[in-house]
Amino acid sequence: MTEASEAAQADRTLKARHRAMWAQGDYPSVVSHVIPDLGARLVRECGVRQGDRVLDVAAGSGNAAIPAALAGADVVASDLTPELLEIGRHLAAVRGARLEWREADAEALPFADGEFDIVMSCVGVMFAPHHRPAAEEMLRVCRSGGTIGLVNWTPEGFVGRMFAAMKPFAPPSPPGVQPPPLWGDEEHVHELLGDAVTDVDARRETVRVDRFGEPSGFREFFKACYGPTIAVYRAVAGDADRVAALDAALDALAAEHTVDGVMEWEYLLLTAHRRG
Ligand SMILES: C[S@@+](CC[C@H](N)C(=O)[O-])C[C@H]1O[C@@H](n2cnc3c(N)ncnc32)[C@H](O)[C@@H]1O
């Protein structure tokens, strides 16, 4: 095998693992219980209008893609995980939204250059393991003057810190894999988008999460529903002390972020225009 074909094989293996990780648990419940309005927030910020051609990258079950379609746009929801797209199809039918669902790796989008007026991603593209190719693909498929819109969890916010807390318990990542919450760092996104965009508007906002009550309520819900958390618990499952230490780390973090039963989870909301 040549070096290039070995690298391609390693990438296919990594993506297959990621796909399996996001398909486990019940990610659509995380959306409906925790971030039901975040996709619509991004759609509003991108100024999605009737007739716009919109791509939602790493769309999952359509948290942003469905509101965009309901706004009258011509939407493609793309994601690595077909199981989530299938659930999205069903949710869209229930809500009366019509859109296209396409299985696709954010690092190799199956779309033409400049095909979309708006290319957006809601806590999605941040999970593609190689940030530069993912950013380049979003830019490539956006037309000149079109809009790029991103919502990403920040490294300092609750979800960013949850990933940091889980890291010592997770198996080491293959070389070249970058941490998802880096996409919530404004400098990092500026570097990725570079001169290819103008009119960058970036701000930090929070999602108010009030469904967990006790910190352990958060942990139990994520342990059951959220793929990355399930994967880390699986990795330590044979070691009761490690499981207890992970439980304690997540409970401590949740307690630190909870005031009167309410948590605030910080994200970076960024929009920009593709330079002509
Ligand atoms: C936290 S979910 C966000 C889903 C959706 N955007 C939302 O707001 O609910 C992250 C998504 O990224 C997808 N994903 C992970 N790696 C990907 C990749 N390389 N290419 C495309 N999608 C990917 C997962 O399948 C999952 O649907």
PDB file of C-alpha atoms and ligand atoms in Angstrom:
ATOM      1  CA  MET A   1       0.000   0.000   0.000  1.00  0.00           C
ATOM      2  CA  THR A   2       1.311   3.492  -0.813  1.00  0.00           C
ATOM      3  CA  GLU A   3       1.512   6.173   1.875  1.00  0.00           C
ATOM      4  CA  ALA A   4      -1.445   8.015   0.289  1.00  0.00           C
ATOM      5  CA  SER A   5      -3.674   4.967   0.219  1.00  0.00           C
ATOM      6  CA  GLU A   6      -2.731   4.115   3.813  1.00  0.00           C
ATOM      7  CA  ALA A   7      -3.712   7.657   4.856  1.00  0.00           C
ATOM      8  CA  ALA A   8      -7.007   7.363   2.955  1.00  0.00           C
ATOM      9  CA  GLN A   9      -7.731   4.037   4.646  1.00  0.00           C
ATOM     10  CA  ALA A  10      -6.932   5.506   8.093  1.00  0.00           C
ATOM     11  CA  ASP A  11      -9.298   8.402   7.373  1.00  0.00           C
ATOM     12  CA  ARG A  12     -12.115   6.034   6.345  1.00  0.00           C
ATOM     13  CA  THR A  13     -11.612   4.066   9.565  1.00  0.00           C
ATOM     14  CA  LEU A  14     -11.671   7.251  11.674  1.00  0.00           C
ATOM     15  CA  LYS A  15     -14.835   8.549   9.963  1.00  0.00           C
ATOM     16  CA  ALA A  16     -16.553   5.171  10.368  1.00  0.00           C
ATOM     17  CA  ARG A  17     -15.784   5.350  14.096  1.00  0.00           C
ATOM     18  CA  HIS A  18     -17.174   8.871  14.311  1.00  0.00           C
ATOM     19  CA  ARG A  19     -20.305   7.845  12.428  1.00  0.00           C
ATOM     20  CA  ALA A  20     -20.898   4.962  14.830  1.00  0.00           C
ATOM     21  CA  MET A  21     -20.290   7.261  17.812  1.00  0.00           C
ATOM     22  CA  TRP A  22     -22.910   9.825  16.700  1.00  0.00           C
ATOM     23  CA  ALA A  23     -25.417   7.092  15.842  1.00  0.00           C
ATOM     24  CA  GLN A  24     -25.404   5.658  19.372  1.00  0.00           C
ATOM     25  CA  GLY A  25     -27.495   6.980  22.224  1.00  0.00           C
ATOM     26  CA  ASP A  26     -30.219   9.448  21.325  1.00  0.00           C
ATOM     27  CA  TYR A  27     -28.771  12.650  19.913  1.00  0.00           C
ATOM     28  CA  PRO A  28     -32.187  13.978  18.760  1.00  0.00           C
ATOM     29  CA  SER A  29     -33.248  13.979  22.442  1.00  0.00           C
ATOM     30  CA  VAL A  30     -30.256  16.187  23.251  1.00  0.00           C
ATOM     31  CA  VAL A  31     -31.548  18.617  20.635  1.00  0.00           C
ATOM     32  CA  SER A  32     -35.143  18.573  21.831  1.00  0.00           C
ATOM     33  CA  HIS A  33     -34.271  18.799  25.551  1.00  0.00           C
ATOM     34  CA  VAL A  34     -31.231  21.055  25.508  1.00  0.00           C
ATOM     35  CA  ILE A  35     -30.792  23.089  22.311  1.00  0.00           C
ATOM     36  CA  PRO A  36     -34.208  23.166  20.600  1.00  0.00           C
ATOM     37  CA  ASP A  37     -33.846  26.828  19.548  1.00  0.00           C
ATOM     38  CA  LEU A  38     -30.164  26.977  18.662  1.00  0.00           C
ATOM     39  CA  GLY A  39     -30.585  25.977  15.005  1.00  0.00           C
ATOM     40  CA  ALA A  40     -33.311  28.583  14.492  1.00  0.00           C
ATOM     41  CA  ARG A  41     -31.033  31.174  16.157  1.00  0.00           C
ATOM     42  CA  LEU A  42     -28.357  30.467  13.531  1.00  0.00           C
ATOM     43  CA  VAL A  43     -30.900  30.545  10.695  1.00  0.00           C
ATOM     44  CA  ARG A  44     -32.096  34.000  11.810  1.00  0.00           C
ATOM     45  CA  GLU A  45     -28.537  35.282  12.120  1.00  0.00           C
ATOM     46  CA  CYS A  46     -27.719  34.050   8.603  1.00  0.00           C
ATOM     47  CA  GLY A  47     -30.741  35.957   7.289  1.00  0.00           C
ATOM     48  CA  VAL A  48     -32.157  32.906   5.525  1.00  0.00           C
ATOM     49  CA  ARG A  49     -34.971  33.918   3.159  1.00  0.00           C
ATOM     50  CA  GLN A  50     -37.423  32.361   0.762  1.00  0.00           C
ATOM     51  CA  GLY A  51     -35.601  30.929  -2.260  1.00  0.00           C
ATOM     52  CA  ASP A  52     -32.077  30.980  -0.777  1.00  0.00           C
ATOM     53  CA  ARG A  53     -30.071  27.870  -1.528  1.00  0.00           C
ATOM     54  CA  VAL A  54     -28.777  26.758   1.881  1.00  0.00           C
ATOM     55  CA  LEU A  55     -26.361  24.022   2.950  1.00  0.00           C
ATOM     56  CA  ASP A  56     -26.388  22.838   6.568  1.00  0.00           C
ATOM     57  CA  VAL A  57     -23.064  21.062   7.235  1.00  0.00           C
ATOM     58  CA  ALA A  58     -23.048  18.333   9.900  1.00  0.00           C
ATOM     59  CA  ALA A  59     -26.788  18.907  10.144  1.00  0.00           C
ATOM     60  CA  GLY A  60     -27.576  15.905  12.354  1.00  0.00           C
ATOM     61  CA  SER A  61     -31.344  15.541  12.595  1.00  0.00           C
ATOM     62  CA  GLY A  62     -31.940  19.015  11.123  1.00  0.00           C
ATOM     63  CA  ASN A  63     -31.820  21.385  14.093  1.00  0.00           C
ATOM     64  CA  ALA A  64     -30.905  24.269  11.730  1.00  0.00           C
ATOM     65  CA  ALA A  65     -31.848  22.756   8.367  1.00  0.00           C
ATOM     66  CA  ILE A  66     -35.535  22.306   9.228  1.00  0.00           C
ATOM     67  CA  PRO A  67     -36.115  25.926  10.386  1.00  0.00           C
ATOM     68  CA  ALA A  68     -34.277  27.091   7.237  1.00  0.00           C
ATOM     69  CA  ALA A  69     -36.612  25.008   5.071  1.00  0.00           C
ATOM     70  CA  LEU A  70     -39.635  26.306   6.987  1.00  0.00           C
ATOM     71  CA  ALA A  71     -38.399  29.847   6.163  1.00  0.00           C
ATOM     72  CA  GLY A  72     -38.868  28.947   2.492  1.00  0.00           C
ATOM     73  CA  ALA A  73     -35.240  28.201   1.570  1.00  0.00           C
ATOM     74  CA  ASP A  74     -34.101  25.428  -0.742  1.00  0.00           C
ATOM     75  CA  VAL A  75     -32.097  23.416   1.807  1.00  0.00           C
ATOM     76  CA  VAL A  76     -29.661  20.518   1.753  1.00  0.00           C
ATOM     77  CA  ALA A  77     -28.968  18.926   5.150  1.00  0.00           C
ATOM     78  CA  SER A  78     -25.672  17.010   4.969  1.00  0.00           C
ATOM     79  CA  ASP A  79     -24.105  14.837   7.649  1.00  0.00           C
ATOM     80  CA  LEU A  80     -21.703  11.946   8.168  1.00  0.00           C
ATOM     81  CA  THR A  81     -24.290   9.892  10.101  1.00  0.00           C
ATOM     82  CA  PRO A  82     -27.148   8.474   8.007  1.00  0.00           C
ATOM     83  CA  GLU A  83     -29.050   7.349  11.118  1.00  0.00           C
ATOM     84  CA  LEU A  84     -29.444  11.004  12.176  1.00  0.00           C
ATOM     85  CA  LEU A  85     -30.466  12.090   8.670  1.00  0.00           C
ATOM     86  CA  GLU A  86     -33.168   9.413   8.718  1.00  0.00           C
ATOM     87  CA  ILE A  87     -34.571  10.793  11.985  1.00  0.00           C
ATOM     88  CA  GLY A  88     -34.340  14.288  10.490  1.00  0.00           C
ATOM     89  CA  ARG A  89     -36.399  13.159   7.495  1.00  0.00           C
ATOM     90  CA  HIS A  90     -39.122  11.995   9.848  1.00  0.00           C
ATOM     91  CA  LEU A  91     -39.014  15.182  11.987  1.00  0.00           C
ATOM     92  CA  ALA A  92     -39.183  17.335   8.855  1.00  0.00           C
ATOM     93  CA  ALA A  93     -42.240  15.447   7.603  1.00  0.00           C
ATOM     94  CA  VAL A  94     -43.974  15.958  10.956  1.00  0.00           C
ATOM     95  CA  ARG A  95     -43.242  19.702  10.819  1.00  0.00           C
ATOM     96  CA  GLY A  96     -44.215  20.033   7.142  1.00  0.00           C
ATOM     97  CA  ALA A  97     -40.693  20.968   5.960  1.00  0.00           C
ATOM     98  CA  ARG A  98     -39.387  19.848   2.557  1.00  0.00           C
ATOM     99  CA  LEU A  99     -35.624  19.544   2.101  1.00  0.00           C
ATOM    100  CA  GLU A 100     -32.919  17.256   0.758  1.00  0.00           C
ATOM    101  CA  TRP A 101     -30.874  14.967   3.072  1.00  0.00           C
ATOM    102  CA  ARG A 102     -27.371  13.961   1.904  1.00  0.00           C
ATOM    103  CA  GLU A 103     -24.798  11.766   3.575  1.00  0.00           C
ATOM    104  CA  ALA A 104     -21.481  13.647   3.337  1.00  0.00           C
ATOM    105  CA  ASP A 105     -18.175  14.148   5.119  1.00  0.00           C
ATOM    106  CA  ALA A 106     -17.688  17.856   5.904  1.00  0.00           C
ATOM    107  CA  GLU A 107     -14.069  17.468   4.792  1.00  0.00           C
ATOM    108  CA  ALA A 108     -15.072  16.346   1.265  1.00  0.00           C
ATOM    109  CA  LEU A 109     -18.441  17.865   0.382  1.00  0.00           C
ATOM    110  CA  PRO A 110     -20.120  16.406  -2.717  1.00  0.00           C
ATOM    111  CA  PHE A 111     -21.235  19.825  -4.024  1.00  0.00           C
ATOM    112  CA  ALA A 112     -20.066  22.195  -6.750  1.00  0.00           C
ATOM    113  CA  ASP A 113     -17.987  25.324  -6.173  1.00  0.00           C
ATOM    114  CA  GLY A 114     -20.189  28.315  -5.234  1.00  0.00           C
ATOM    115  CA  GLU A 115     -23.383  26.232  -5.257  1.00  0.00           C
ATOM    116  CA  PHE A 116     -24.953  27.765  -2.116  1.00  0.00           C
ATOM    117  CA  ASP A 117     -26.034  31.263  -1.004  1.00  0.00           C
ATOM    118  CA  ILE A 118     -25.656  30.291   2.649  1.00  0.00           C
ATOM    119  CA  VAL A 119     -23.428  27.612   4.181  1.00  0.00           C
ATOM    120  CA  MET A 120     -24.042  27.117   7.883  1.00  0.00           C
ATOM    121  CA  SER A 121     -23.277  24.701  10.679  1.00  0.00           C
ATOM    122  CA  CYS A 122     -24.766  24.515  14.177  1.00  0.00           C
ATOM    123  CA  VAL A 123     -22.379  22.817  16.646  1.00  0.00           C
ATOM    124  CA  GLY A 124     -21.658  20.488  13.716  1.00  0.00           C
ATOM    125  CA  VAL A 125     -18.573  21.128  11.584  1.00  0.00           C
ATOM    126  CA  MET A 126     -16.600  21.572  14.819  1.00  0.00           C
ATOM    127  CA  PHE A 127     -16.721  17.756  15.134  1.00  0.00           C
ATOM    128  CA  ALA A 128     -15.005  17.072  11.801  1.00  0.00           C
ATOM    129  CA  PRO A 129     -11.522  16.017  12.931  1.00  0.00           C
ATOM    130  CA  HIS A 130      -9.420  18.112  10.511  1.00  0.00           C
ATOM    131  CA  HIS A 131     -10.374  21.761  10.780  1.00  0.00           C
ATOM    132  CA  ARG A 132      -8.660  23.252   7.743  1.00  0.00           C
ATOM    133  CA  PRO A 133     -10.126  20.955   5.074  1.00  0.00           C
ATOM    134  CA  ALA A 134     -13.574  21.332   6.658  1.00  0.00           C
ATOM    135  CA  ALA A 135     -13.304  25.144   6.584  1.00  0.00           C
ATOM    136  CA  GLU A 136     -11.999  25.062   3.007  1.00  0.00           C
ATOM    137  CA  GLU A 137     -14.936  22.955   1.911  1.00  0.00           C
ATOM    138  CA  MET A 138     -17.497  25.311   3.498  1.00  0.00           C
ATOM    139  CA  LEU A 139     -15.823  28.227   1.713  1.00  0.00           C
ATOM    140  CA  ARG A 140     -15.566  26.397  -1.603  1.00  0.00           C
ATOM    141  CA  VAL A 141     -19.278  25.597  -1.903  1.00  0.00           C
ATOM    142  CA  CYS A 142     -20.394  29.119  -0.858  1.00  0.00           C
ATOM    143  CA  ARG A 143     -20.888  31.624  -3.707  1.00  0.00           C
ATOM    144  CA  SER A 144     -19.045  34.970  -3.767  1.00  0.00           C
ATOM    145  CA  GLY A 145     -20.882  37.345  -1.461  1.00  0.00           C
ATOM    146  CA  GLY A 146     -22.731  34.453   0.158  1.00  0.00           C
ATOM    147  CA  THR A 147     -22.961  33.895   3.911  1.00  0.00           C
ATOM    148  CA  ILE A 148     -21.039  31.529   6.151  1.00  0.00           C
ATOM    149  CA  GLY A 149     -22.748  31.016   9.535  1.00  0.00           C
ATOM    150  CA  LEU A 150     -21.415  29.060  12.496  1.00  0.00           C
ATOM    151  CA  VAL A 151     -22.466  28.193  16.015  1.00  0.00           C
ATOM    152  CA  ASN A 152     -19.657  26.477  17.948  1.00  0.00           C
ATOM    153  CA  TRP A 153     -19.271  25.615  21.639  1.00  0.00           C
ATOM    154  CA  THR A 154     -16.434  27.673  23.155  1.00  0.00           C
ATOM    155  CA  PRO A 155     -13.460  26.030  24.923  1.00  0.00           C
ATOM    156  CA  GLU A 156     -14.221  28.034  28.102  1.00  0.00           C
ATOM    157  CA  GLY A 157     -17.959  27.308  28.128  1.00  0.00           C
ATOM    158  CA  PHE A 158     -19.650  24.282  29.651  1.00  0.00           C
ATOM    159  CA  VAL A 159     -19.461  21.949  26.641  1.00  0.00           C
ATOM    160  CA  GLY A 160     -15.841  22.914  25.895  1.00  0.00           C
ATOM    161  CA  ARG A 161     -14.944  22.154  29.493  1.00  0.00           C
ATOM    162  CA  MET A 162     -16.904  18.887  29.378  1.00  0.00           C
ATOM    163  CA  PHE A 163     -14.709  17.730  26.468  1.00  0.00           C
ATOM    164  CA  ALA A 164     -11.600  18.762  28.434  1.00  0.00           C
ATOM    165  CA  ALA A 165     -12.876  16.840  31.482  1.00  0.00           C
ATOM    166  CA  MET A 166     -13.521  13.708  29.398  1.00  0.00           C
ATOM    167  CA  LYS A 167     -10.164  13.796  27.576  1.00  0.00           C
ATOM    168  CA  PRO A 168      -8.045  12.011  30.236  1.00  0.00           C
ATOM    169  CA  PHE A 169     -10.531   9.111  30.117  1.00  0.00           C
ATOM    170  CA  ALA A 170     -10.690   8.837  26.305  1.00  0.00           C
ATOM    171  CA  PRO A 171      -8.389   6.734  24.138  1.00  0.00           C
ATOM    172  CA  PRO A 172      -5.726   8.910  22.454  1.00  0.00           C
ATOM    173  CA  SER A 173      -6.821  10.484  19.146  1.00  0.00           C
ATOM    174  CA  PRO A 174      -4.968   9.568  15.956  1.00  0.00           C
ATOM    175  CA  PRO A 175      -2.298  12.099  14.890  1.00  0.00           C
ATOM    176  CA  GLY A 176      -3.689  15.243  13.257  1.00  0.00           C
ATOM    177  CA  VAL A 177      -7.104  15.128  14.949  1.00  0.00           C
ATOM    178  CA  GLN A 178      -7.969  18.540  16.423  1.00  0.00           C
ATOM    179  CA  PRO A 179     -10.163  19.230  19.481  1.00  0.00           C
ATOM    180  CA  PRO A 180     -13.735  20.270  18.533  1.00  0.00           C
ATOM    181  CA  PRO A 181     -14.025  23.272  20.923  1.00  0.00           C
ATOM    182  CA  LEU A 182     -11.139  25.040  19.140  1.00  0.00           C
ATOM    183  CA  TRP A 183     -13.835  26.056  16.611  1.00  0.00           C
ATOM    184  CA  GLY A 184     -15.332  28.126  19.436  1.00  0.00           C
ATOM    185  CA  ASP A 185     -12.179  30.218  19.640  1.00  0.00           C
ATOM    186  CA  GLU A 186     -12.586  33.335  17.509  1.00  0.00           C
ATOM    187  CA  GLU A 187      -8.875  33.573  16.626  1.00  0.00           C
ATOM    188  CA  HIS A 188      -8.849  29.986  15.420  1.00  0.00           C
ATOM    189  CA  VAL A 189     -11.884  30.535  13.179  1.00  0.00           C
ATOM    190  CA  HIS A 190     -10.318  33.752  11.817  1.00  0.00           C
ATOM    191  CA  GLU A 191      -7.230  31.738  10.909  1.00  0.00           C
ATOM    192  CA  LEU A 192      -9.305  29.050   9.232  1.00  0.00           C
ATOM    193  CA  LEU A 193     -11.444  31.433   7.181  1.00  0.00           C
ATOM    194  CA  GLY A 194      -8.626  33.924   6.622  1.00  0.00           C
ATOM    195  CA  ASP A 195      -8.890  36.360   3.706  1.00  0.00           C
ATOM    196  CA  ALA A 196     -11.613  34.314   2.080  1.00  0.00           C
ATOM    197  CA  VAL A 197     -14.265  36.210   4.076  1.00  0.00           C
ATOM    198  CA  THR A 198     -15.238  39.796   4.909  1.00  0.00           C
ATOM    199  CA  ASP A 199     -17.721  41.397   7.340  1.00  0.00           C
ATOM    200  CA  VAL A 200     -16.985  38.929  10.122  1.00  0.00           C
ATOM    201  CA  ASP A 201     -19.374  39.298  13.029  1.00  0.00           C
ATOM    202  CA  ALA A 202     -18.566  37.168  16.083  1.00  0.00           C
ATOM    203  CA  ARG A 203     -20.194  37.170  19.476  1.00  0.00           C
ATOM    204  CA  ARG A 204     -20.485  34.903  22.478  1.00  0.00           C
ATOM    205  CA  GLU A 205     -23.965  33.917  23.630  1.00  0.00           C
ATOM    206  CA  THR A 206     -25.343  31.258  25.955  1.00  0.00           C
ATOM    207  CA  VAL A 207     -28.009  28.593  25.877  1.00  0.00           C
ATOM    208  CA  ARG A 208     -30.055  28.416  29.079  1.00  0.00           C
ATOM    209  CA  VAL A 209     -30.411  24.784  30.188  1.00  0.00           C
ATOM    210  CA  ASP A 210     -32.879  24.145  33.002  1.00  0.00           C
ATOM    211  CA  ARG A 211     -33.925  20.534  32.586  1.00  0.00           C
ATOM    212  CA  PHE A 212     -31.403  18.694  34.773  1.00  0.00           C
ATOM    213  CA  GLY A 213     -31.993  19.858  38.340  1.00  0.00           C
ATOM    214  CA  GLU A 214     -29.166  17.991  40.081  1.00  0.00           C
ATOM    215  CA  PRO A 215     -25.685  17.848  38.422  1.00  0.00           C
ATOM    216  CA  SER A 216     -26.022  14.053  38.295  1.00  0.00           C
ATOM    217  CA  GLY A 217     -29.143  14.584  36.156  1.00  0.00           C
ATOM    218  CA  PHE A 218     -26.957  16.139  33.480  1.00  0.00           C
ATOM    219  CA  ARG A 219     -24.441  13.298  33.704  1.00  0.00           C
ATOM    220  CA  GLU A 220     -27.041  10.528  33.479  1.00  0.00           C
ATOM    221  CA  PHE A 221     -28.747  12.169  30.503  1.00  0.00           C
ATOM    222  CA  PHE A 222     -25.496  12.660  28.572  1.00  0.00           C
ATOM    223  CA  LYS A 223     -24.299   9.163  29.476  1.00  0.00           C
ATOM    224  CA  ALA A 224     -27.467   7.770  27.911  1.00  0.00           C
ATOM    225  CA  CYS A 225     -27.925  10.107  24.930  1.00  0.00           C
ATOM    226  CA  TYR A 226     -24.772  11.912  23.781  1.00  0.00           C
ATOM    227  CA  GLY A 227     -22.438   9.865  21.537  1.00  0.00           C
ATOM    228  CA  PRO A 228     -19.081  11.356  22.638  1.00  0.00           C
ATOM    229  CA  THR A 229     -19.936  10.885  26.335  1.00  0.00           C
ATOM    230  CA  ILE A 230     -21.165   7.334  25.753  1.00  0.00           C
ATOM    231  CA  ALA A 231     -17.927   6.547  23.881  1.00  0.00           C
ATOM    232  CA  VAL A 232     -15.742   7.761  26.765  1.00  0.00           C
ATOM    233  CA  TYR A 233     -17.735   5.753  29.325  1.00  0.00           C
ATOM    234  CA  ARG A 234     -17.350   2.676  27.087  1.00  0.00           C
ATOM    235  CA  ALA A 235     -13.586   3.201  27.035  1.00  0.00           C
ATOM    236  CA  VAL A 236     -13.357   2.984  30.854  1.00  0.00           C
ATOM    237  CA  ALA A 237     -16.214   0.534  31.411  1.00  0.00           C
ATOM    238  CA  GLY A 238     -13.940  -2.256  32.712  1.00  0.00           C
ATOM    239  CA  ASP A 239     -12.468  -0.095  35.476  1.00  0.00           C
ATOM    240  CA  ALA A 240     -14.896   0.882  38.262  1.00  0.00           C
ATOM    241  CA  ASP A 241     -12.471   3.445  39.731  1.00  0.00           C
ATOM    242  CA  ARG A 242     -12.111   5.224  36.384  1.00  0.00           C
ATOM    243  CA  VAL A 243     -15.902   5.231  35.914  1.00  0.00           C
ATOM    244  CA  ALA A 244     -16.323   6.744  39.389  1.00  0.00           C
ATOM    245  CA  ALA A 245     -13.628   9.347  38.653  1.00  0.00           C
ATOM    246  CA  LEU A 246     -15.329  10.308  35.387  1.00  0.00           C
ATOM    247  CA  ASP A 247     -18.707  10.539  37.154  1.00  0.00           C
ATOM    248  CA  ALA A 248     -17.127  12.806  39.777  1.00  0.00           C
ATOM    249  CA  ALA A 249     -15.408  15.016  37.180  1.00  0.00           C
ATOM    250  CA  LEU A 250     -18.649  15.557  35.233  1.00  0.00           C
ATOM    251  CA  ASP A 251     -20.707  16.142  38.390  1.00  0.00           C
ATOM    252  CA  ALA A 252     -18.199  18.708  39.667  1.00  0.00           C
ATOM    253  CA  LEU A 253     -18.244  20.532  36.360  1.00  0.00           C
ATOM    254  CA  ALA A 254     -22.036  20.530  36.181  1.00  0.00           C
ATOM    255  CA  ALA A 255     -22.268  21.774  39.789  1.00  0.00           C
ATOM    256  CA  GLU A 256     -19.871  24.614  38.972  1.00  0.00           C
ATOM    257  CA  HIS A 257     -22.086  25.683  36.065  1.00  0.00           C
ATOM    258  CA  THR A 258     -25.451  25.353  37.824  1.00  0.00           C
ATOM    259  CA  VAL A 259     -27.137  28.201  39.681  1.00  0.00           C
ATOM    260  CA  ASP A 260     -30.622  27.542  41.104  1.00  0.00           C
ATOM    261  CA  GLY A 261     -31.029  24.558  38.782  1.00  0.00           C
ATOM    262  CA  VAL A 262     -30.105  26.555  35.662  1.00  0.00           C
ATOM    263  CA  MET A 263     -26.991  26.178  33.505  1.00  0.00           C
ATOM    264  CA  GLU A 264     -25.669  28.604  30.886  1.00  0.00           C
ATOM    265  CA  TRP A 265     -23.743  26.963  28.031  1.00  0.00           C
ATOM    266  CA  GLU A 266     -21.593  29.367  26.037  1.00  0.00           C
ATOM    267  CA  TYR A 267     -21.208  29.286  22.248  1.00  0.00           C
ATOM    268  CA  LEU A 268     -19.583  31.454  19.591  1.00  0.00           C
ATOM    269  CA  LEU A 269     -21.979  32.721  16.923  1.00  0.00           C
ATOM    270  CA  LEU A 270     -20.084  33.843  13.841  1.00  0.00           C
ATOM    271  CA  THR A 271     -21.275  35.065  10.454  1.00  0.00           C
ATOM    272  CA  ALA A 272     -19.190  36.316   7.536  1.00  0.00           C
ATOM    273  CA  HIS A 273     -19.489  36.958   3.812  1.00  0.00           C
ATOM    274  CA  ARG A 274     -17.572  34.979   1.219  1.00  0.00           C
ATOM    275  CA  ARG A 275     -15.219  37.418  -0.466  1.00  0.00           C
ATOM    276  CA  GLY A 276     -16.085  37.993  -4.150  1.00  0.00           C
TER     277      GLY A 276
HETATM  278  C1  LIG B   1     -23.512  17.853  17.997  1.00  0.00           C
HETATM  279  S1  LIG B   1     -24.121  17.193  16.509  1.00  0.00           S
HETATM  280  C2  LIG B   1     -24.867  18.636  15.750  1.00  0.00           C
HETATM  281  C3  LIG B   1     -25.990  18.294  14.805  1.00  0.00           C
HETATM  282  C4  LIG B   1     -26.850  19.478  14.368  1.00  0.00           C
HETATM  283  N1  LIG B   1     -26.112  20.437  13.597  1.00  0.00           N
HETATM  284  C5  LIG B   1     -27.519  20.149  15.537  1.00  0.00           C
HETATM  285  O1  LIG B   1     -27.469  21.385  15.669  1.00  0.00           O
HETATM  286  O2  LIG B   1     -28.160  19.423  16.323  1.00  0.00           O
HETATM  287  C6  LIG B   1     -22.645  16.963  15.580  1.00  0.00           C
HETATM  288  C7  LIG B   1     -22.895  16.365  14.206  1.00  0.00           C
HETATM  289  O3  LIG B   1     -21.678  16.367  13.462  1.00  0.00           O
HETATM  290  C8  LIG B   1     -21.715  15.250  12.602  1.00  0.00           C
HETATM  291  N2  LIG B   1     -20.359  14.994  12.133  1.00  0.00           N
HETATM  292  C9  LIG B   1     -19.291  14.585  12.850  1.00  0.00           C
HETATM  293  N3  LIG B   1     -18.206  14.477  12.050  1.00  0.00           N
HETATM  294  C10 LIG B   1     -18.604  14.842  10.818  1.00  0.00           C
HETATM  295  C11 LIG B   1     -17.945  14.931   9.563  1.00  0.00           C
HETATM  296  N4  LIG B   1     -16.644  14.619   9.405  1.00  0.00           N
HETATM  297  N5  LIG B   1     -18.664  15.330   8.486  1.00  0.00           N
HETATM  298  C12 LIG B   1     -19.981  15.631   8.607  1.00  0.00           C
HETATM  299  N6  LIG B   1     -20.658  15.551   9.759  1.00  0.00           N
HETATM  300  C13 LIG B   1     -19.980  15.159  10.854  1.00  0.00           C
HETATM  301  C14 LIG B   1     -22.320  14.167  13.456  1.00  0.00           C
HETATM  302  O4  LIG B   1     -22.809  13.103  12.698  1.00  0.00           O
HETATM  303  C15 LIG B   1     -23.413  14.946  14.199  1.00  0.00           C
HETATM  304  O5  LIG B   1     -24.614  14.902  13.496  1.00  0.00           O
END
